[in-house]
XYZ file of C-alpha atoms in Angstrom:
494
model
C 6.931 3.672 -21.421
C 3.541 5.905 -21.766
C 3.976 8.441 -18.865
C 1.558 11.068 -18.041
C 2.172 14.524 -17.958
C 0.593 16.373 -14.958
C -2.751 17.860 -15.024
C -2.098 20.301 -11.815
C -5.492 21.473 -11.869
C -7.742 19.434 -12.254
C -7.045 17.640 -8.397
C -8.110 17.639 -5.228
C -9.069 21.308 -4.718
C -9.098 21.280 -0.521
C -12.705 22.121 0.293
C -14.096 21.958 -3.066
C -13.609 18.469 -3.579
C -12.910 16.449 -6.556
C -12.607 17.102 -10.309
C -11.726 14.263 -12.552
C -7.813 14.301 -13.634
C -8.580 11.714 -16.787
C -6.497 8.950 -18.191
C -5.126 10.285 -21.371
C -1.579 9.999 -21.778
C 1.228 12.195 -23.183
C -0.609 14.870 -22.378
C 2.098 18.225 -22.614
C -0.137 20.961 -21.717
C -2.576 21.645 -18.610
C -6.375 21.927 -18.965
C -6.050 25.535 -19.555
C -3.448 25.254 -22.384
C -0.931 26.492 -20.262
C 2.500 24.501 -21.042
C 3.575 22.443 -17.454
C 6.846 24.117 -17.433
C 5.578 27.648 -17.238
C 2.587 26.282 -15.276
C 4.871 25.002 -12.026
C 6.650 28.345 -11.720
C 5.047 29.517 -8.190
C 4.527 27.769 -5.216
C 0.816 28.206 -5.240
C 0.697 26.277 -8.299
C 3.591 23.659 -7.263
C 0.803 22.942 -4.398
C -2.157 22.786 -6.929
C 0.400 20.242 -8.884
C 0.592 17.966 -5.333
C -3.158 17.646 -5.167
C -3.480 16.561 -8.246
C -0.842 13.565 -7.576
C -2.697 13.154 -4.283
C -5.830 12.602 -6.491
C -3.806 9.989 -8.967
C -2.931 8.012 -5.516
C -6.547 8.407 -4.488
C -7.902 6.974 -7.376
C -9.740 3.656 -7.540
C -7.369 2.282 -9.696
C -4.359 2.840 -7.065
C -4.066 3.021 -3.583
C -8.345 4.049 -3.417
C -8.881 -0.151 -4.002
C -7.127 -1.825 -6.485
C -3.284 -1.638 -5.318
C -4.290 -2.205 -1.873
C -6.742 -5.076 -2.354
C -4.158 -6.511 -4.681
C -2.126 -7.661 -1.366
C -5.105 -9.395 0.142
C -6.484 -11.570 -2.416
C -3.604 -13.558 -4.030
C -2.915 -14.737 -0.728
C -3.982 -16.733 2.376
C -6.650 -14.139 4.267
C -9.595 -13.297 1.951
C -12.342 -15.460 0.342
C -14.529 -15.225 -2.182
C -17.915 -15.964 -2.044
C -18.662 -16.188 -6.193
C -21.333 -13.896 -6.045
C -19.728 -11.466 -8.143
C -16.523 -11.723 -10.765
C -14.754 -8.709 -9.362
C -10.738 -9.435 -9.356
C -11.686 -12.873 -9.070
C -8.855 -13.513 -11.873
C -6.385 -12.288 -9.322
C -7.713 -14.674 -6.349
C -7.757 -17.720 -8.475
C -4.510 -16.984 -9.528
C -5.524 -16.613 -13.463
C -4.474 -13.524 -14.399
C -2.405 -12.743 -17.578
C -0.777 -10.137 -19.224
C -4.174 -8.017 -20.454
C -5.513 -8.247 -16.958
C -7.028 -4.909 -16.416
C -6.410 -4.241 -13.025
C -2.646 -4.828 -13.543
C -3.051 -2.386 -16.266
C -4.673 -0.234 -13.767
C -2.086 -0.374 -11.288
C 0.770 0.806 -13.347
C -0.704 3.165 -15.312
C -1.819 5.332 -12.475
C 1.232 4.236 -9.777
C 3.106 5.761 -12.983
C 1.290 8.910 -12.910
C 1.729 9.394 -9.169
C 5.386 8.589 -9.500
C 5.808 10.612 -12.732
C 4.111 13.737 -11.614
C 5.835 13.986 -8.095
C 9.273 13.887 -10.221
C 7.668 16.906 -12.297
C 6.576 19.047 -9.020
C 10.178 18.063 -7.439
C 12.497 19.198 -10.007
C 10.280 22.214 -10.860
C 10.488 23.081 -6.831
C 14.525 22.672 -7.143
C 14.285 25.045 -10.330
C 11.717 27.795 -8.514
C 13.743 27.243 -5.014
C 16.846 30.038 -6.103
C 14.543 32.603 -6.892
C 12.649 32.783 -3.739
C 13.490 35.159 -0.581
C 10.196 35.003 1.641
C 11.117 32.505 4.583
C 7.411 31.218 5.078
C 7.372 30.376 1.112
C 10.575 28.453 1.582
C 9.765 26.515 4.027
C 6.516 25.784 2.139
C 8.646 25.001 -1.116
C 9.957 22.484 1.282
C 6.989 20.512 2.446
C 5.960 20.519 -0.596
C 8.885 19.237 -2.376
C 8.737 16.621 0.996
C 5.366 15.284 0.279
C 6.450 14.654 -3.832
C 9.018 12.651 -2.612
C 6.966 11.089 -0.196
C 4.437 10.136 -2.856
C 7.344 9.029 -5.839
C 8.630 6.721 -3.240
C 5.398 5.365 -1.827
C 4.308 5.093 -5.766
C 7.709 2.676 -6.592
C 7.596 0.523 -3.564
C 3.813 -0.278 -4.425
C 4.971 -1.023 -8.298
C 8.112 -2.485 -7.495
C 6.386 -5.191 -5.223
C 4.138 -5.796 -7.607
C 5.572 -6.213 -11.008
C 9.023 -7.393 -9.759
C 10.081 -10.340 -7.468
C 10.640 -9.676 -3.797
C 14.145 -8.431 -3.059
C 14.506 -10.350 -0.533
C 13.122 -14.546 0.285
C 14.135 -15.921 3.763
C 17.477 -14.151 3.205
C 18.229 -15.271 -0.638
C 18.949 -11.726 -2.639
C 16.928 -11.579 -5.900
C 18.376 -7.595 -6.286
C 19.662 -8.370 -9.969
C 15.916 -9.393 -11.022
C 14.449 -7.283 -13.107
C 12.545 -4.315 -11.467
C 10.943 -1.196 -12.383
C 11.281 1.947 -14.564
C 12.549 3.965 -12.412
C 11.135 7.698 -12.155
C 14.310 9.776 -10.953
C 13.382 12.116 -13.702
C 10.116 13.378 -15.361
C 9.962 11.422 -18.751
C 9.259 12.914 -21.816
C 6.801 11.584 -24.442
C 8.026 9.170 -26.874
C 11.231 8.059 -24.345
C 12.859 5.129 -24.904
C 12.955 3.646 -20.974
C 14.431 0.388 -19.519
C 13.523 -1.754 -16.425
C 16.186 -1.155 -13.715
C 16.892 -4.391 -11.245
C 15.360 -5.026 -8.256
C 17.742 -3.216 -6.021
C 18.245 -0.292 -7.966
C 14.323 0.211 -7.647
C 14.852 -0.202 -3.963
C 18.015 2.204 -3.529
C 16.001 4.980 -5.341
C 12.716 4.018 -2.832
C 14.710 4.648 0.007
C 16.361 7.191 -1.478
C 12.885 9.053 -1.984
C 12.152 8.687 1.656
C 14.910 9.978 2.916
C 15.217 13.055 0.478
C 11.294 13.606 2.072
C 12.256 13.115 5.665
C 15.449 15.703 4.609
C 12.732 18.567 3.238
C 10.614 17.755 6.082
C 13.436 18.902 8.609
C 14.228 21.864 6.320
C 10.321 23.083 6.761
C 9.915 22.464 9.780
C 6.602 21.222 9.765
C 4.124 19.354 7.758
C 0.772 19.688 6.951
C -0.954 18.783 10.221
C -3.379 16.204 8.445
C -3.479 12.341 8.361
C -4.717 13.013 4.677
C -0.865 14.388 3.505
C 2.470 12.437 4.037
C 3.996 13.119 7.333
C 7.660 12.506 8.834
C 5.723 9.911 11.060
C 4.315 8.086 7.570
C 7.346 8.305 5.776
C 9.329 6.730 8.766
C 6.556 4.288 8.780
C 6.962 3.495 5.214
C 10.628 3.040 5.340
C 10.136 0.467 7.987
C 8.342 -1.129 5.652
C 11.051 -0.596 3.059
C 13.910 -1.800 5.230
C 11.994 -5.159 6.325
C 11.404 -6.177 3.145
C 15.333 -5.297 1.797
C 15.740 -7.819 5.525
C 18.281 -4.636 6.937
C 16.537 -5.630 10.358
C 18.332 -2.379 12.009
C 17.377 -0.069 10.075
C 13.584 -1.343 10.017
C 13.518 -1.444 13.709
C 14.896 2.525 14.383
C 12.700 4.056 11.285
C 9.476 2.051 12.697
C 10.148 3.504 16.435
C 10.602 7.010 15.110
C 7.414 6.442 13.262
C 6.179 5.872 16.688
C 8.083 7.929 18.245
C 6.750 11.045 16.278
C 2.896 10.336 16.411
C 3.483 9.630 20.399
C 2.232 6.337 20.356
C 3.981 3.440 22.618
C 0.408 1.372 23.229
C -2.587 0.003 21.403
C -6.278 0.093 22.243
C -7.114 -3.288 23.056
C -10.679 -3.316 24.154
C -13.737 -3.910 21.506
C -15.192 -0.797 22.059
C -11.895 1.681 21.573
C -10.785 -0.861 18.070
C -14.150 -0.199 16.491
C -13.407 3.499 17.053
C -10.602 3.504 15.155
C -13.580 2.975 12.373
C -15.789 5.108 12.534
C -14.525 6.879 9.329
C -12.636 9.907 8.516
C -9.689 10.781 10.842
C -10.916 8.171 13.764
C -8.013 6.221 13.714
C -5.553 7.299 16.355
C -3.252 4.565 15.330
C -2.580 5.578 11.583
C -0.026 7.723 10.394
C -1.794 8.804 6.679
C -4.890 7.854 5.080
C -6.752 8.664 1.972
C -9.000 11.788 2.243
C -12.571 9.131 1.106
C -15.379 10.563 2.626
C -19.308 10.788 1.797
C -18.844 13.287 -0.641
C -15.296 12.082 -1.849
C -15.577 8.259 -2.590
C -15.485 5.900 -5.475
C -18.887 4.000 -4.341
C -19.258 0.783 -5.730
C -15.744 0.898 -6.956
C -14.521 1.309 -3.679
C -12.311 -0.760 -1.567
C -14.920 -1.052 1.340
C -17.539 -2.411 -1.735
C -15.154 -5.105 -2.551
C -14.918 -6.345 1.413
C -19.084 -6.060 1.327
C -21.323 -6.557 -1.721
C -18.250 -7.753 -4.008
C -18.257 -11.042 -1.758
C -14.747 -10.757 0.128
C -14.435 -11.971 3.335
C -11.766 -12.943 6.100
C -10.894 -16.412 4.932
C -12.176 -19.734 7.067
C -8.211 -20.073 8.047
C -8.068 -16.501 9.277
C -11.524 -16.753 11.115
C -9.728 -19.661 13.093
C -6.758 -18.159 14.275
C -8.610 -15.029 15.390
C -10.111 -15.671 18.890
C -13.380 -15.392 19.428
C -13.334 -12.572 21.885
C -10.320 -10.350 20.357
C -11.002 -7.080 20.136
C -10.315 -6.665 16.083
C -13.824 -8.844 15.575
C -15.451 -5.507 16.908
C -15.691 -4.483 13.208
C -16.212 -7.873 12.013
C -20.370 -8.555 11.074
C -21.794 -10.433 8.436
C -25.197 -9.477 6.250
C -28.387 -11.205 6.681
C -28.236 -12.871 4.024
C -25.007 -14.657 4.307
C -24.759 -18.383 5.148
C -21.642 -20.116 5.953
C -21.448 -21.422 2.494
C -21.747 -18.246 0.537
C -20.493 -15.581 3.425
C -21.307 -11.755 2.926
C -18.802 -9.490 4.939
C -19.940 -6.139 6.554
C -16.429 -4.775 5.143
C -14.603 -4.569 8.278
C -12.474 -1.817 8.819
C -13.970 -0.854 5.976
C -17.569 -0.277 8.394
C -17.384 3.446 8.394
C -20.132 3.646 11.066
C -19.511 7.075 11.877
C -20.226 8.205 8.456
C -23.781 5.853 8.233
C -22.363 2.802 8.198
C -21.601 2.819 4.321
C -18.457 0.979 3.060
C -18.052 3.487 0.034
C -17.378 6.285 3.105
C -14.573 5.047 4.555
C -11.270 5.528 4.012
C -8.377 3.729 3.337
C -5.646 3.542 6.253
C -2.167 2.862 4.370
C 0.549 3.438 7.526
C -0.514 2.453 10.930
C 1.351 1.759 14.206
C 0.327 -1.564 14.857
C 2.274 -2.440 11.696
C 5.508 -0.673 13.585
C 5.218 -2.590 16.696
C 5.073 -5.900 14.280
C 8.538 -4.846 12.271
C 10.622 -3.988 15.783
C 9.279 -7.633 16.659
C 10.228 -9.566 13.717
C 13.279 -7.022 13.167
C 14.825 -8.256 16.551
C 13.644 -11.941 16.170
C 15.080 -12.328 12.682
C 18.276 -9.766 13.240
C 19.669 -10.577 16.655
C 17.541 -13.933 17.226
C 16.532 -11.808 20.186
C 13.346 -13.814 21.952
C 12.949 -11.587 24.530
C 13.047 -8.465 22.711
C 10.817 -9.388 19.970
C 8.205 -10.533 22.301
C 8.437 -7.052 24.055
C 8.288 -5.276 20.654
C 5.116 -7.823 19.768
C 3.083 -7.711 22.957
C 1.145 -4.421 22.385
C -0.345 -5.866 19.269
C -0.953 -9.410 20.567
C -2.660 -7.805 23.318
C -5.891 -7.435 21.237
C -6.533 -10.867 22.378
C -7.447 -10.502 25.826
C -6.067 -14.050 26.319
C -2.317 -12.375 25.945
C -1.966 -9.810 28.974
C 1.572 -10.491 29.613
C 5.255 -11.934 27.436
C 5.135 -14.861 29.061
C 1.645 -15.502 27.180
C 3.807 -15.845 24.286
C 5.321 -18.185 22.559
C 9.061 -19.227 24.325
C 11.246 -20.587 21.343
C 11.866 -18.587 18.369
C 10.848 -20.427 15.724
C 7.346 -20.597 17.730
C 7.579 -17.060 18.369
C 8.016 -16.167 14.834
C 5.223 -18.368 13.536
C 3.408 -16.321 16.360
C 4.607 -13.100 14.307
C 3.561 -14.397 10.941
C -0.301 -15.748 12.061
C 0.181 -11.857 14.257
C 0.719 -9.576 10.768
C -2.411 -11.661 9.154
C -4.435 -10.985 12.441
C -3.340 -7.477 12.526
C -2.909 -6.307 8.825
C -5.549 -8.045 7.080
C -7.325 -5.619 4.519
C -4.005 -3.271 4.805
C -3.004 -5.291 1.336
C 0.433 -6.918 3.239
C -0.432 -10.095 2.937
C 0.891 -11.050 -0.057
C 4.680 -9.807 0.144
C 4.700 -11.039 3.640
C 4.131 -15.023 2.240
C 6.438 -14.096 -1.105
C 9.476 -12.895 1.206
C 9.175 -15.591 3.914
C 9.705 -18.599 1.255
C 7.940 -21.093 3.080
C 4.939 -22.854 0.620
C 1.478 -21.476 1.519
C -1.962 -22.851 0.854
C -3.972 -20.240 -0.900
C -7.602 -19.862 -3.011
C -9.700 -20.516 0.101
C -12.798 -22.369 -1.271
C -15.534 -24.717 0.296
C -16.295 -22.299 3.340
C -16.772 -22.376 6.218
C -14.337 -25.537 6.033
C -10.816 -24.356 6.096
C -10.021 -25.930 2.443
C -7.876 -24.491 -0.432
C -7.539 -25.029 -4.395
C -3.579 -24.647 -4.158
C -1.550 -26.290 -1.940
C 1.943 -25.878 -0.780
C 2.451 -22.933 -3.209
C 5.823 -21.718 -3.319
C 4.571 -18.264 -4.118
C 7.912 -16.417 -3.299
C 8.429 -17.175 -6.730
C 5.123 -15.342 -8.062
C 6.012 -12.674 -10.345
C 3.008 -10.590 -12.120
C 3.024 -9.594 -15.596
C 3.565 -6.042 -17.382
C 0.253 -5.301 -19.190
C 0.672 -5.557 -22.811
C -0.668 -2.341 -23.421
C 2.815 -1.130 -22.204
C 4.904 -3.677 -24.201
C 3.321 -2.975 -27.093
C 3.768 0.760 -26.726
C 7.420 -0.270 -27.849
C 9.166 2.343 -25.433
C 11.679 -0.024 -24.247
C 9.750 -1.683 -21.016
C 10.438 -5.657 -21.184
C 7.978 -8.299 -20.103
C 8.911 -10.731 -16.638
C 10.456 -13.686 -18.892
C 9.067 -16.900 -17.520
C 6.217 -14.475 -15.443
C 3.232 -17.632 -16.075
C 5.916 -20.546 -15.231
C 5.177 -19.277 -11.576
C 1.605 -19.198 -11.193
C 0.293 -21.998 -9.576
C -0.697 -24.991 -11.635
């Protein structure tokens, strides 16, 4: 596999903002023509190393747009109004194996993942030699925040160039999965594809080893723009729920909560749209991408796609949300849309306390709502638990003012959990969920909204559990030893 080699520093330079990192591969020397090894030998530099793999998960091509909008659009919740061709190959389901935002996607998810494995084990080889407390404990957040990333990085590939690991309890863990980045590669390596559930065991394994240095500093950064014990609890949560170990989802998601202090939701118009005013507004997320109006990827940004790129909440979505909950505050359309041809204002993408301008807003990648949904569906689905889960679910359902109370819920729990489902596309729609939540349920879906504003779709009772992307050729022709998904077009929809 073509890895990158870290370029420490050229990054995000805190208060300077951004210098490009470029996408040349194999590279075994820093800008300056210092060799990496020598280069990662203080923890000054180990930190100048961590903003640069901040900066590869920033980027446009990763968790900046395309690996988050990924989740949206093959799915059930977004439409696309045809007035531009952006990812439209991805919505209509006609993608193949030279698609270049798959390419994209791994390339840089590789880099993050690849780079945080360089800054780790060159923080386990500086950690001996150090005697200052202060630059310990640093060493240690540090070290917690590559693991953070390495893990975060291999979840997002693993979901989407590898079959879910779980479907509605059926284990696909022996299905192929990912390259697996448990040490820095070297140029020229001959790699394989681990399974499915060695890929997981090493993403939990990276968020645990974080959660471990995080304990051994004794603090973390202080930021919602760096991983946190709070995000990493979050994001094995997310981890757990998807591997179906209900137990373990439920206890990391509350000590997610737990640590950031929340235990309610805003639920009025006024205090949602808040949360999106841009920046750090949202008192409900756990870590976000440092975009602002001087640090953004403008028209190649995700709030563009939800805006002038013609992606909107889909007619089905629009129907299940009610008219007066709260999480329309950010909802608007453009004067020129028409129910045919809909233009979105970009939703939480609205940034109106940064001018209103899509390209300023951030991205929000672990939020609490998204806790308070796992506890629900963890208790539902692991001790069949109606009560509980509708305890665990109320504080989100409570955005529509019609729910004040559990017994506005559904009773039975196979209405409860349909309740859940329609909840998480309410809730987590342009959080890039969507699609793993529909793949690891195994029910058939209708997807490819078309013919707004009726609720009508080009694929019908999809079994898209089975959907399995492809590896970009560029990698399999690199001939480094990464195999393709046999069978990978066999499950798009026909």
């Amino acid at each position: 596999m073509k890895i990158p080699y870290i370029k420490a520093i050229a990054a995000i330079l805190i208060g300077t903002g951004l210098t490009g990192c470029g996408d040349k591969f194999l590279e075994t020397e820093l800008p300056n023509g210092v060799e990496t090894e020598s280069a990662l030998s203080s923890v000054k530099n180990i930190g100048y190393a961590l903003n640069g793999t901040y900066y590869n998960l920033f980027y446009y091509n990763f968790a900046g747009n395309d690996a988050i909008v990924f989740g949206d659009l093959a799915g059930d919740v977004a439409y696309w109004n045809a007035k531009s061709q952006h990812f439209n190959q991805l919505y209509q389901f006609a993608v193949n194996a030279d698609f270049t935002m798959l390419s994209e996607i791994w390339t840089y998810g590789y880099k993050v993942a690849d780079n945080a494995a360089r800054i780790i084990k060159a923080a386990d080889e500086l950690r001996p030699s150090l005697v200052d407390e202060d630059e310990i404990a640093e060493l240690d957040r540090l070290e917690a925040e590559a693991y953070a990333l390495r893990g975060y990085a291999q979840l997002m590939l693993t979901n989407i160039f590898a079959h879910q690991i779980k479907v509605d309890g059926t284990d696909f863990s022996s299905m192929p999965g990912i390259v697996i980045i448990d040490e820095p590669k070297q140029p020229y390596e001959q790699v394989s594809r681990s399974t499915v559930g060695e890929s997981y065991a090493a993403i939990v394994s990276d968020f645990k080893a974080s959660l471990s240095y995080f304990d051994n500093a004794g603090y973390d950064a202080g930021s919602l723009f760096y991983m946190n014990p709070a995000a990493v609890n979050g994001l094995l949560a997310r981890t757990y729920l998807y591997m179906e170990n209900y137990s373990e989802a439920s206890q990391a998601a509350q000590q997610a909560l737990d640590i950031a202090g929340i235990s309610s939701l805003v639920v009025t118009p006024e205090a949602y749209r808040a949360l999106y005013a841009g920046d750090d507004s949202n008192i409900e997320s756990f870590f976000a991408l440092a975009i602002t109006p001087s640090q953004n990827w403008s028209a190649y940004s995700l709030g563009t796609m939800w805006s002038t790129y013609g992606y909107s909440p889909s007619p089905w979505l629009q129907s299940v949300m009610a008219s007066d909950d709260c999480r329309r505050a950010v909802w608007g359309w453009s004067g020129d849309s028409t129910p045919e041809t809909p233009i979105f204002n970009s939703g939480k993408f609205i940034a109106y306390g940064l001018g209103g301008n899509p390209a300023n807003a951030t991205n929000y990648i672990v939020n609490a709502p998204e806790m308070f949904l796992i506890k629900a569906e963890a208790a539902l689905k692991g001790n069949h638990d109606v009560a509980a889960a509708a305890g665990e679910l109320l504080p989100v359902a409570m955005r529509n003012p019609a729910i004040a109370d559990v017994a506005d819920l559904p009773a039975g729990e196979d209405d409860l959990m349909a309740f859940i489902k329609d909840e998480r596309a309410r809730e987590l729609f342009q959080e890039g969920l969507r699609l793993y939540d529909l793949r690891r349920w195994g029910a058939p879906v209708n997807a490819y909204a078309t013919g707004a504003p009726a609720i009508d779709w080009m694929v019908r009772n999809y079994n898209i559990s089975d959907l399995v992307m492809p590896i970009p050729n560029s990698e399999i022709n690199a001939g480094y030893g990464v195999s393709q998904n046999e069978g990978w077009s066999a499950t798009l929809p026909k």
